[in-house]
mmCIF file with all atom_site columns, C-alpha atoms in Angstrom:
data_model
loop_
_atom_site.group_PDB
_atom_site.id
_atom_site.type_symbol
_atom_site.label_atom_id
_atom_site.label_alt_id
_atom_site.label_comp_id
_atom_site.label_asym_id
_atom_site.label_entity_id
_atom_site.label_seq_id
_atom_site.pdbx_PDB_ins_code
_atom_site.Cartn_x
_atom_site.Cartn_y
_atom_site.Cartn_z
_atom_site.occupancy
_atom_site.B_iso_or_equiv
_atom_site.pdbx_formal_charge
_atom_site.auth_seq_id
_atom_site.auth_comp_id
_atom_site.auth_asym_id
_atom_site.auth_atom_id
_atom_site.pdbx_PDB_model_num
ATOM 1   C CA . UNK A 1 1   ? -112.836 26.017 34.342  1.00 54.00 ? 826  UNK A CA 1
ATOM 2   C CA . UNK A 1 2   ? -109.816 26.160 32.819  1.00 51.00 ? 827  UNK A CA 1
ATOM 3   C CA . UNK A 1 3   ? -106.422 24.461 34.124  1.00 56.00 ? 828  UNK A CA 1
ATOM 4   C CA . UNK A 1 4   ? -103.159 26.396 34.264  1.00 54.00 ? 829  UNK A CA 1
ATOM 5   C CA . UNK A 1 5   ? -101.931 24.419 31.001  1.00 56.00 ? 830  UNK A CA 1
ATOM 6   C CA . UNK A 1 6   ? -105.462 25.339 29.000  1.00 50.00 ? 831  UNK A CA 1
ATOM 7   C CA . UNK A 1 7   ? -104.519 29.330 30.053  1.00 51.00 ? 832  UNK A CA 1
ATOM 8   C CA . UNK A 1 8   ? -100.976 29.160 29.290  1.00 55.00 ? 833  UNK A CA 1
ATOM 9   C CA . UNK A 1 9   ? -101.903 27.696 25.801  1.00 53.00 ? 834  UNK A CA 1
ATOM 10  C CA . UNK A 1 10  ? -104.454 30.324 25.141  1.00 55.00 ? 835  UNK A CA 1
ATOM 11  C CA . UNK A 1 11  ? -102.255 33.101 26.401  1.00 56.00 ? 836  UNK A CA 1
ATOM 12  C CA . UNK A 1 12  ? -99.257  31.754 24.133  1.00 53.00 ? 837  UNK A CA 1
ATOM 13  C CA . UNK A 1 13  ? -101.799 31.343 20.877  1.00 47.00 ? 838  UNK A CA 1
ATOM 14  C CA . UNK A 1 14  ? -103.023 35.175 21.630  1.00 51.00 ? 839  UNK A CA 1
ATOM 15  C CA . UNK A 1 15  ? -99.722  36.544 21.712  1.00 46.00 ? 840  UNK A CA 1
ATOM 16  C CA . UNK A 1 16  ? -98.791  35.024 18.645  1.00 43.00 ? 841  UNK A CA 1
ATOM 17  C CA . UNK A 1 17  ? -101.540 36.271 16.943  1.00 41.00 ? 842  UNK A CA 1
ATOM 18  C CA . UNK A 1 18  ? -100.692 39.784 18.158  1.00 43.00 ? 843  UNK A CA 1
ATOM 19  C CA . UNK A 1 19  ? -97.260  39.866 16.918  1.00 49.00 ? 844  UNK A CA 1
ATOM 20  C CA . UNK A 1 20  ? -98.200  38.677 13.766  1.00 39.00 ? 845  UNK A CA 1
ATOM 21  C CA . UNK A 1 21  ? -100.775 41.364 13.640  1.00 41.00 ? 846  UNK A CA 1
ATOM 22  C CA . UNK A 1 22  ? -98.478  43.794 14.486  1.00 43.00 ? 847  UNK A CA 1
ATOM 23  C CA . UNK A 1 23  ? -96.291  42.472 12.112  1.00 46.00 ? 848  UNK A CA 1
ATOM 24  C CA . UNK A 1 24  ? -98.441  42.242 9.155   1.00 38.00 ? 849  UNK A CA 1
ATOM 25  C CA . UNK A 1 25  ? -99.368  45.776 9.787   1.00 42.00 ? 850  UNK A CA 1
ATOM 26  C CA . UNK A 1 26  ? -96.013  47.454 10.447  1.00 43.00 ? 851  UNK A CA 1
ATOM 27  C CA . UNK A 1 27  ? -94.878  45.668 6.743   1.00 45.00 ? 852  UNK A CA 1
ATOM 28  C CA . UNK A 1 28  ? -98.410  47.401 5.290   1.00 42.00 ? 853  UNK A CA 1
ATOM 29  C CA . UNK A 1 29  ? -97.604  50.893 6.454   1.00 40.00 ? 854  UNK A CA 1
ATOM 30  C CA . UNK A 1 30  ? -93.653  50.038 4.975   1.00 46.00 ? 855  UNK A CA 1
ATOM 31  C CA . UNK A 1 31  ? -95.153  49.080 1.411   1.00 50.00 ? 856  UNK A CA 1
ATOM 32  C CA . UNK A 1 32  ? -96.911  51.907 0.343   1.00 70.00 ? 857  UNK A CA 1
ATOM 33  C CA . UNK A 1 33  ? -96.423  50.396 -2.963  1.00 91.00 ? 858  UNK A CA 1
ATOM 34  C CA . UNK A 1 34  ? -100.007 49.048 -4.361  1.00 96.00 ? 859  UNK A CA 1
ATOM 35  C CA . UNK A 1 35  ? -101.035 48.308 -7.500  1.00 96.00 ? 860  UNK A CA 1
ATOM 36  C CA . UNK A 1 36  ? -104.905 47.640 -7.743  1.00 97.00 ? 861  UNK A CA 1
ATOM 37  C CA . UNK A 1 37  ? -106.168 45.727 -8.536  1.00 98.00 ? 862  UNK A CA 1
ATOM 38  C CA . UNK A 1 38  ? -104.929 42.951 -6.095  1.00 98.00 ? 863  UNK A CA 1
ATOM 39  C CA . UNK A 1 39  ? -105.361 39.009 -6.145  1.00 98.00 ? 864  UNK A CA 1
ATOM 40  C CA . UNK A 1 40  ? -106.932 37.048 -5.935  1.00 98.00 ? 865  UNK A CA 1
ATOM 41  C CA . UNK A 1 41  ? -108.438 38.003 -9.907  1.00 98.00 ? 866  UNK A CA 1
ATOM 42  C CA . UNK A 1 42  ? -111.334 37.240 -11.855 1.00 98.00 ? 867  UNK A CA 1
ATOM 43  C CA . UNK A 1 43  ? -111.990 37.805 -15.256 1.00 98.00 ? 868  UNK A CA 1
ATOM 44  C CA . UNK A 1 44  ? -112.653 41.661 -15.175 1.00 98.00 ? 869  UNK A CA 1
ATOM 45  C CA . UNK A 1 45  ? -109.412 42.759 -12.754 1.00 98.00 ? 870  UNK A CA 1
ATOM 46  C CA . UNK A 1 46  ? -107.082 40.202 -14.372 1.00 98.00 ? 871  UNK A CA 1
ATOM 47  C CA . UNK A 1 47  ? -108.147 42.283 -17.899 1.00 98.00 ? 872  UNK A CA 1
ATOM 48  C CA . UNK A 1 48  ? -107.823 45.327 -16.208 1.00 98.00 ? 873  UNK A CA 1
ATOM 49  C CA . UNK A 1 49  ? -104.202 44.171 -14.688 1.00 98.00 ? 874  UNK A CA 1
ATOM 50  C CA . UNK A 1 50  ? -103.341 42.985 -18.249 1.00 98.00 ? 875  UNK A CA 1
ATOM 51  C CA . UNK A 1 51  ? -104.960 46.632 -19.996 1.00 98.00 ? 876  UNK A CA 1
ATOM 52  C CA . UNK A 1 52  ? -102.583 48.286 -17.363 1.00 98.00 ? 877  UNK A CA 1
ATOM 53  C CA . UNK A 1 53  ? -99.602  45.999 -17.890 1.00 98.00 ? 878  UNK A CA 1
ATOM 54  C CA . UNK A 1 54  ? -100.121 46.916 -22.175 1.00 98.00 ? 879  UNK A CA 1
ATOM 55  C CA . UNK A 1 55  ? -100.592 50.659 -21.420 1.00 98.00 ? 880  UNK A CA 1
ATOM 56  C CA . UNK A 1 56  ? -97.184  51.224 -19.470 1.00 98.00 ? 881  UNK A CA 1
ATOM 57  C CA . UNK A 1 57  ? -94.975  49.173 -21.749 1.00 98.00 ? 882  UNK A CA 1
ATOM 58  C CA . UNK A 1 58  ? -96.808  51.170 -24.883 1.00 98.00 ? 883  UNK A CA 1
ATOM 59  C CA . UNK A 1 59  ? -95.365  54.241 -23.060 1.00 98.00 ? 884  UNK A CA 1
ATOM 60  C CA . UNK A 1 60  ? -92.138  52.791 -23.256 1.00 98.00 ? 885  UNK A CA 1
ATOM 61  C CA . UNK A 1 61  ? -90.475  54.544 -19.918 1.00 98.00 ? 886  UNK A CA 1
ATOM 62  C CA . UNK A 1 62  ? -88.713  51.887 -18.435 1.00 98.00 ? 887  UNK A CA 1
ATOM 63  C CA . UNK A 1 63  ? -89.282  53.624 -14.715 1.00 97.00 ? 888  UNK A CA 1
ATOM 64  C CA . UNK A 1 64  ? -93.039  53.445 -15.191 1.00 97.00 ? 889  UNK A CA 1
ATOM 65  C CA . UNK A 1 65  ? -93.125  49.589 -16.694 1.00 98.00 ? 890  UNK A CA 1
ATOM 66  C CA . UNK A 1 66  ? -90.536  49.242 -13.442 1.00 97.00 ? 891  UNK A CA 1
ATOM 67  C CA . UNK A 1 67  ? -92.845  50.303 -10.667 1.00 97.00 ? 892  UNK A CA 1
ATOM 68  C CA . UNK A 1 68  ? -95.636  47.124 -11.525 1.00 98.00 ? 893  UNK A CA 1
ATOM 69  C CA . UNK A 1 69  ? -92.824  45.177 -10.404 1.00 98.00 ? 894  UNK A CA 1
ATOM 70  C CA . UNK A 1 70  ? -91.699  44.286 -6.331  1.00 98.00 ? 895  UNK A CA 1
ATOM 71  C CA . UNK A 1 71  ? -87.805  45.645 -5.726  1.00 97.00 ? 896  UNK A CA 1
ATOM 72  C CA . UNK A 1 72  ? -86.786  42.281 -5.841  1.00 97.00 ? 897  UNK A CA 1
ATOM 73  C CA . UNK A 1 73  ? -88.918  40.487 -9.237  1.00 98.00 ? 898  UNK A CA 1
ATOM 74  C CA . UNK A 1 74  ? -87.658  38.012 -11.072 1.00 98.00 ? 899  UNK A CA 1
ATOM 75  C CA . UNK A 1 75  ? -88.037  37.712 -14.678 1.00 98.00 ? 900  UNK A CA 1
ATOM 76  C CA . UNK A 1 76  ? -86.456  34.929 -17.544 1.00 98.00 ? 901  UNK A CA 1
ATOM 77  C CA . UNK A 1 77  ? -87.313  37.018 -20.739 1.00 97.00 ? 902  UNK A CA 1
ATOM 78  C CA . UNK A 1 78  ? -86.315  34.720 -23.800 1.00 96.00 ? 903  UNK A CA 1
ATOM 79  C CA . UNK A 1 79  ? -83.017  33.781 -22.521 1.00 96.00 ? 904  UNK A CA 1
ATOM 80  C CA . UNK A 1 80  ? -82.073  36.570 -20.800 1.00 97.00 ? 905  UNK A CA 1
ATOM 81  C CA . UNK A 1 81  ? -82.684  36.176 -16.149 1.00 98.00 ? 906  UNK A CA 1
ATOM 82  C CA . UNK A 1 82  ? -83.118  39.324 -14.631 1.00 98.00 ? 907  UNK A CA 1
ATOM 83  C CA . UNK A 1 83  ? -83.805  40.353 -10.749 1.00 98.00 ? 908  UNK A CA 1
ATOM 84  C CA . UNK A 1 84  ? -84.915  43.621 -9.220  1.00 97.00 ? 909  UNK A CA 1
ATOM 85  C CA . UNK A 1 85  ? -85.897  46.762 -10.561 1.00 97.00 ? 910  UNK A CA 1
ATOM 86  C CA . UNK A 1 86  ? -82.617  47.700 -11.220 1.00 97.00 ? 911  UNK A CA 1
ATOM 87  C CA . UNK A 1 87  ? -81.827  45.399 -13.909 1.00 98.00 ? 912  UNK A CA 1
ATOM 88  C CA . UNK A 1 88  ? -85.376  45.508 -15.297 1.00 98.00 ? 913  UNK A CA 1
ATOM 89  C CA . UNK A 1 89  ? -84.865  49.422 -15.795 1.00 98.00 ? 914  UNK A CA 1
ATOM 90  C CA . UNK A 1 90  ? -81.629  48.582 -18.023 1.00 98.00 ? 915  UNK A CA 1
ATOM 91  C CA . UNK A 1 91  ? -83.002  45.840 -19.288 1.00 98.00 ? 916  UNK A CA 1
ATOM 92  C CA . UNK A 1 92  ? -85.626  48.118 -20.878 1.00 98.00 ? 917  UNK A CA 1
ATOM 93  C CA . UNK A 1 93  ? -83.723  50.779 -21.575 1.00 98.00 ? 918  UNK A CA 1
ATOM 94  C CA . UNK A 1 94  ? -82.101  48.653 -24.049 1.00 97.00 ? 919  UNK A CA 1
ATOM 95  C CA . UNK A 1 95  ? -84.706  47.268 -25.484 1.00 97.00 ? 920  UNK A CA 1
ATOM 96  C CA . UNK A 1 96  ? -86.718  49.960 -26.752 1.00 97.00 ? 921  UNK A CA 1
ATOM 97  C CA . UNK A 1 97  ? -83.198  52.049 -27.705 1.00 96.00 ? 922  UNK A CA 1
ATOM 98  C CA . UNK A 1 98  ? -82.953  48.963 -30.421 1.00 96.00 ? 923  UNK A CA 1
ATOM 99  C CA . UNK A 1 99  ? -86.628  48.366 -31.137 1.00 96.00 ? 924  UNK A CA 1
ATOM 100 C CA . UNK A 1 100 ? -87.939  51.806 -32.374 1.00 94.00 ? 925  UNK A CA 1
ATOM 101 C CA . UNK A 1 101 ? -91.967  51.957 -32.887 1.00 96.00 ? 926  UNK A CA 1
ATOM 102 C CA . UNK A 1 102 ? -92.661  49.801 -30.782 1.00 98.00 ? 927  UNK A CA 1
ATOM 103 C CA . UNK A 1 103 ? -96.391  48.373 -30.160 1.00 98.00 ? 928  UNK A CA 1
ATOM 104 C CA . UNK A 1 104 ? -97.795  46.157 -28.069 1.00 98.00 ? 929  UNK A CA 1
ATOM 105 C CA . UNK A 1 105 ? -101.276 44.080 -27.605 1.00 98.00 ? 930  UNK A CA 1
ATOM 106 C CA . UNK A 1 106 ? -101.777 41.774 -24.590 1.00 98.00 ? 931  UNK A CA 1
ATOM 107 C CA . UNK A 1 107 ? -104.410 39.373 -24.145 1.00 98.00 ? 932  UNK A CA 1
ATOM 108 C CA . UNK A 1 108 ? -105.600 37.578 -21.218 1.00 98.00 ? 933  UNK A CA 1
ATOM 109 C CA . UNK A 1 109 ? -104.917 33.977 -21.100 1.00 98.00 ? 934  UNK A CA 1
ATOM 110 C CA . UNK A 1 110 ? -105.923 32.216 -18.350 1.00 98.00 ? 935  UNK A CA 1
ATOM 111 C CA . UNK A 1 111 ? -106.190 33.417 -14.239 1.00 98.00 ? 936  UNK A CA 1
ATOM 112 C CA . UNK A 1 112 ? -106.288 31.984 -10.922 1.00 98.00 ? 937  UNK A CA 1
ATOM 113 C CA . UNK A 1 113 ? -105.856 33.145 -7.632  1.00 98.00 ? 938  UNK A CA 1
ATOM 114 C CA . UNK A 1 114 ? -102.753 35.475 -7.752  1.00 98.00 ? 939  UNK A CA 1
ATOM 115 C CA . UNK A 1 115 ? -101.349 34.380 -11.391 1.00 98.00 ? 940  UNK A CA 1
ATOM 116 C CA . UNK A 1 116 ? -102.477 35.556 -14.695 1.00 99.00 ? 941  UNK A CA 1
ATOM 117 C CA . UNK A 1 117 ? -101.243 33.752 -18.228 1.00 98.00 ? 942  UNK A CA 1
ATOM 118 C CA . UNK A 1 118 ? -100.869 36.320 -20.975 1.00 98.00 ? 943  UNK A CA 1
ATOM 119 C CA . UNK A 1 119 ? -100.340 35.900 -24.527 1.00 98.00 ? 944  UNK A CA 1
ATOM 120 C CA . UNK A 1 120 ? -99.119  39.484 -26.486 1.00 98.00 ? 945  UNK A CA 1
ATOM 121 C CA . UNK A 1 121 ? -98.192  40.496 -29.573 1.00 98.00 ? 946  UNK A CA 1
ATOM 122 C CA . UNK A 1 122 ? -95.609  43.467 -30.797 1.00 98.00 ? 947  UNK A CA 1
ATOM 123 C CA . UNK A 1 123 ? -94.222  45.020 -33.894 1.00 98.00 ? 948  UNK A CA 1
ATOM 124 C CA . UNK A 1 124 ? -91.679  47.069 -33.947 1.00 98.00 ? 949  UNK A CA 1
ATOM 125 C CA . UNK A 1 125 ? -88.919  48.876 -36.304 1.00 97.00 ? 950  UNK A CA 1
ATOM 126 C CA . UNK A 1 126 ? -85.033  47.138 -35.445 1.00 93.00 ? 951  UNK A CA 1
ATOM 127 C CA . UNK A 1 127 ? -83.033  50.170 -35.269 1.00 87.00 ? 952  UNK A CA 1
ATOM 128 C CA . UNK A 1 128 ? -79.555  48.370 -36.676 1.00 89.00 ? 953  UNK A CA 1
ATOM 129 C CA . UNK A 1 129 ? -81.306  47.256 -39.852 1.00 94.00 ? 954  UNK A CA 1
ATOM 130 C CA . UNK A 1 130 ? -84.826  48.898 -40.180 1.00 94.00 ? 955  UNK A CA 1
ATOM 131 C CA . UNK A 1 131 ? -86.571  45.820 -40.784 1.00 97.00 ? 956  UNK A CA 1
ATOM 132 C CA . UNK A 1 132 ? -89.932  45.430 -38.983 1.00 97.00 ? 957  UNK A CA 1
ATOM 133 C CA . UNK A 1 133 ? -90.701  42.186 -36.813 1.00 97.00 ? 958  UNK A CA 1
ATOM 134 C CA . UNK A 1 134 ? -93.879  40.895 -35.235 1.00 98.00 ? 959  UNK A CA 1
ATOM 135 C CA . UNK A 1 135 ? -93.171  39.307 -32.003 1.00 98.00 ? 960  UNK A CA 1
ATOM 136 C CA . UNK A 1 136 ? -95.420  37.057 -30.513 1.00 98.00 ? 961  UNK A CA 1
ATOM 137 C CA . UNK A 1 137 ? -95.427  35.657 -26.864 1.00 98.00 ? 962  UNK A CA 1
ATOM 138 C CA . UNK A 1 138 ? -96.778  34.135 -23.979 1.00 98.00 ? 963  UNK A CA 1
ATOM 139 C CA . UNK A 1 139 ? -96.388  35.171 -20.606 1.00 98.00 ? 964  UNK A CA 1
ATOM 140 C CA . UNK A 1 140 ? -96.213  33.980 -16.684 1.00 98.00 ? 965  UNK A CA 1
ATOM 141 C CA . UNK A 1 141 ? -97.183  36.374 -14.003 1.00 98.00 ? 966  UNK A CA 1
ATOM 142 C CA . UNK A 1 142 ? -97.129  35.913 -10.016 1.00 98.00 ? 967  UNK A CA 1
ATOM 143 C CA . UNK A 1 143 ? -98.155  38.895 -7.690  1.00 98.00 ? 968  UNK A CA 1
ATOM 144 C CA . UNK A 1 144 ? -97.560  39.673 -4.113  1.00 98.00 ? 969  UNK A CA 1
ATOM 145 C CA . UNK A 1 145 ? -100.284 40.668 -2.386  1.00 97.00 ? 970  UNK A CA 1
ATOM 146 C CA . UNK A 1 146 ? -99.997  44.336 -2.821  1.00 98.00 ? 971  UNK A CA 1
ATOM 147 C CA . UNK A 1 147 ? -100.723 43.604 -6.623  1.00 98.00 ? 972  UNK A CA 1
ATOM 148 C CA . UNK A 1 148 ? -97.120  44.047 -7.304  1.00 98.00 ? 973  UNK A CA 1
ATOM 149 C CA . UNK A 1 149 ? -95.827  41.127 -9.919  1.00 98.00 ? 974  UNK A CA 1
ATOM 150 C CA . UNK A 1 150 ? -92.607  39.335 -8.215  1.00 98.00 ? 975  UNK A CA 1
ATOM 151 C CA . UNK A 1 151 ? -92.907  37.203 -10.982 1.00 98.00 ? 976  UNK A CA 1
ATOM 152 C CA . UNK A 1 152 ? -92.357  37.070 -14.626 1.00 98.00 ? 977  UNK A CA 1
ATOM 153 C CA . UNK A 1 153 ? -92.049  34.281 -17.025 1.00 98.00 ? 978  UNK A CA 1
ATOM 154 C CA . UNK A 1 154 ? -91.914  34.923 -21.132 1.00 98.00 ? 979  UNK A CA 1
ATOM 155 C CA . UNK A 1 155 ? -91.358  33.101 -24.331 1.00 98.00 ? 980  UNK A CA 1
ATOM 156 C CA . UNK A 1 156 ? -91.202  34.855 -27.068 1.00 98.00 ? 981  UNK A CA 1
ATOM 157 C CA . UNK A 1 157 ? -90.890  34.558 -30.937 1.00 97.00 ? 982  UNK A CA 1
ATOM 158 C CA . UNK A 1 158 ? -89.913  37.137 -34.077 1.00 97.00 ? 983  UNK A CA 1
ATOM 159 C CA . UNK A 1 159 ? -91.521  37.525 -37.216 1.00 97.00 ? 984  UNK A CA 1
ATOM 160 C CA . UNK A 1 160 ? -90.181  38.984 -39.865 1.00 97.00 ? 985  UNK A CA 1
ATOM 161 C CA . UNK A 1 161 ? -92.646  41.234 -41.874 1.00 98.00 ? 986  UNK A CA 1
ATOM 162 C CA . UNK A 1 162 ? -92.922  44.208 -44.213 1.00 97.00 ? 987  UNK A CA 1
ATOM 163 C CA . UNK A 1 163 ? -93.900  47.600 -43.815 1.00 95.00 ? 988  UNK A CA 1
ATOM 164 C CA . UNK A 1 164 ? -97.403  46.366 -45.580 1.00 97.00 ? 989  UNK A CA 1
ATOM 165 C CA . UNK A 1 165 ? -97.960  43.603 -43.235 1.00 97.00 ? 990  UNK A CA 1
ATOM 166 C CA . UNK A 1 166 ? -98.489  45.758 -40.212 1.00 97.00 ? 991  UNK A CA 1
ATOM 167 C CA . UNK A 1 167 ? -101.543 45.381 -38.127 1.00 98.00 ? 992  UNK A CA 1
ATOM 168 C CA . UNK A 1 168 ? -100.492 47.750 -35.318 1.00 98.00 ? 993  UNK A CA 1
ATOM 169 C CA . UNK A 1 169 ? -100.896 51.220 -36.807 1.00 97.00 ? 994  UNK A CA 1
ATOM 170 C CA . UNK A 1 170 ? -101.957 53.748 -34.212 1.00 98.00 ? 995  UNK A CA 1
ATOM 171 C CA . UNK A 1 171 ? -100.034 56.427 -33.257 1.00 97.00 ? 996  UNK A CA 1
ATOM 172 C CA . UNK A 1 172 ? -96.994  55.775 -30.372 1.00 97.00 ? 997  UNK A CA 1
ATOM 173 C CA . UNK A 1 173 ? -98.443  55.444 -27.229 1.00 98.00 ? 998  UNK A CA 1
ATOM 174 C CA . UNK A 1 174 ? -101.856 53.619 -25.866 1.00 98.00 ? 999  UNK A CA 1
ATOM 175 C CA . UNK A 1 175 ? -104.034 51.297 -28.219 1.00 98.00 ? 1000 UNK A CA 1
ATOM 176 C CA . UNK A 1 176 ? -106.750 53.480 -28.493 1.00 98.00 ? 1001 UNK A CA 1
ATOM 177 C CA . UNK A 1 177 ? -110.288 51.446 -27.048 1.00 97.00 ? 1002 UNK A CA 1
ATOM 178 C CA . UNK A 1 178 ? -111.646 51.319 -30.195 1.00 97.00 ? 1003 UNK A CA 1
ATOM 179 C CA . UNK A 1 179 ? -108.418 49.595 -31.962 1.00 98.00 ? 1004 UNK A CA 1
ATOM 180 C CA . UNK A 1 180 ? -109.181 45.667 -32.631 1.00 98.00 ? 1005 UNK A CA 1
ATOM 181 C CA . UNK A 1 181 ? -107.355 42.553 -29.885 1.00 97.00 ? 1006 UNK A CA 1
ATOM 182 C CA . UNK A 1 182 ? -105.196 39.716 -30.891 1.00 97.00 ? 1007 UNK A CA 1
ATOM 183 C CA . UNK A 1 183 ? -108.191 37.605 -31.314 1.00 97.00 ? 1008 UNK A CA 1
ATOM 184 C CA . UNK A 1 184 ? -110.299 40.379 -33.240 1.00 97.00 ? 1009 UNK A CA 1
ATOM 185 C CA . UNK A 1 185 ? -106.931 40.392 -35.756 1.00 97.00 ? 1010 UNK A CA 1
ATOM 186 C CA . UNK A 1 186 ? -106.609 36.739 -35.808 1.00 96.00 ? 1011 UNK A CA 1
ATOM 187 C CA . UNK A 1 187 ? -103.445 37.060 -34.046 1.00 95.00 ? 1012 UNK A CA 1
#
């Protein structure tokens, strides 16, 4: 039998549960934002997050690379610290209005839980002086868990390199399947 204290207890401990059912589920039906697949990852969805990730920024429309993002993400790119949509938008704007031809290889790094490490490479044509760079990176990624990234962490270097030192040669757009990795290039 249980005293009043044992059934106030339980009473208090179910009704706290409920709200933050109801809670929980009133923020689900608000975010109908998700981006499968969601954490935590394992090898095959963190390469399919990172194969996604590669294929929007090879489209380069900044409202499409936007939308992997939460509203509120934070990113340090280099040395530039950006937050929200918004700013990541401009941010890429920018970025591909100076860096024409732009393509892009990402790798998988490392994964646990909701995080995945990423190391990428790019080349692309600088529209002030037509020179072509290689840029190589590594990147930090946190997700919520609607598989939205709220964070974003990269380091990146440039390369300067000639017209006959390009590796990335496909046509703008997605790497085509059959087009070698970083690791297959020895990148």
């Amino acid at each position: 039998m249980l005293t009043a204290r044992q059934t106030s207890s339980s009473i208090r401990w179910k009704l706290h549960h409920l709200r933050h059912n109801i809670e929980v589920r009133a923020q689900s039906s608000m975010t109908s934002e998700i981006r499968p697949p969601l954490p935590p990852f394992d090898e095959p969805s963190a390469t399919q997050k990172v194969r996604m990730a590669e294929d929007a920024w090879n489209s380069r429309d900044p409202e499409r690379v936007s939308l992997a993002y939460t509203p509120d993400s934070r990113w340090r790119n280099r040395s530039e610290f950006l937050t929200g949509r918004k700013e990541i938008k401009q941010f890429l704007k920018t970025k591909w209005d100076l860096e024409t031809e732009y393509r892009l290889i990402k790798e998988v790094w490392a994964w646990q839980d909701n995080r995945i490490a990423v190391r990428f490479a790019y080349e692309s044509k600088r529209n002030a002086d037509g020179h072509w760079l290689r840029s190589y990176g590594n990147e930090n990624w946190e997700f919520d868990e609607h598989g939205l990234m709220k964070l974003r962490i990269a380091s990146i270097n440039d390369l300067l390199i000639s017209e006959d030192e390009r590796k990335f040669r496909w046509p703008l757009g997605r790497r085509p399947d059959d087009h070698p990795g970083l690791s297959d290039l020895g990148l």
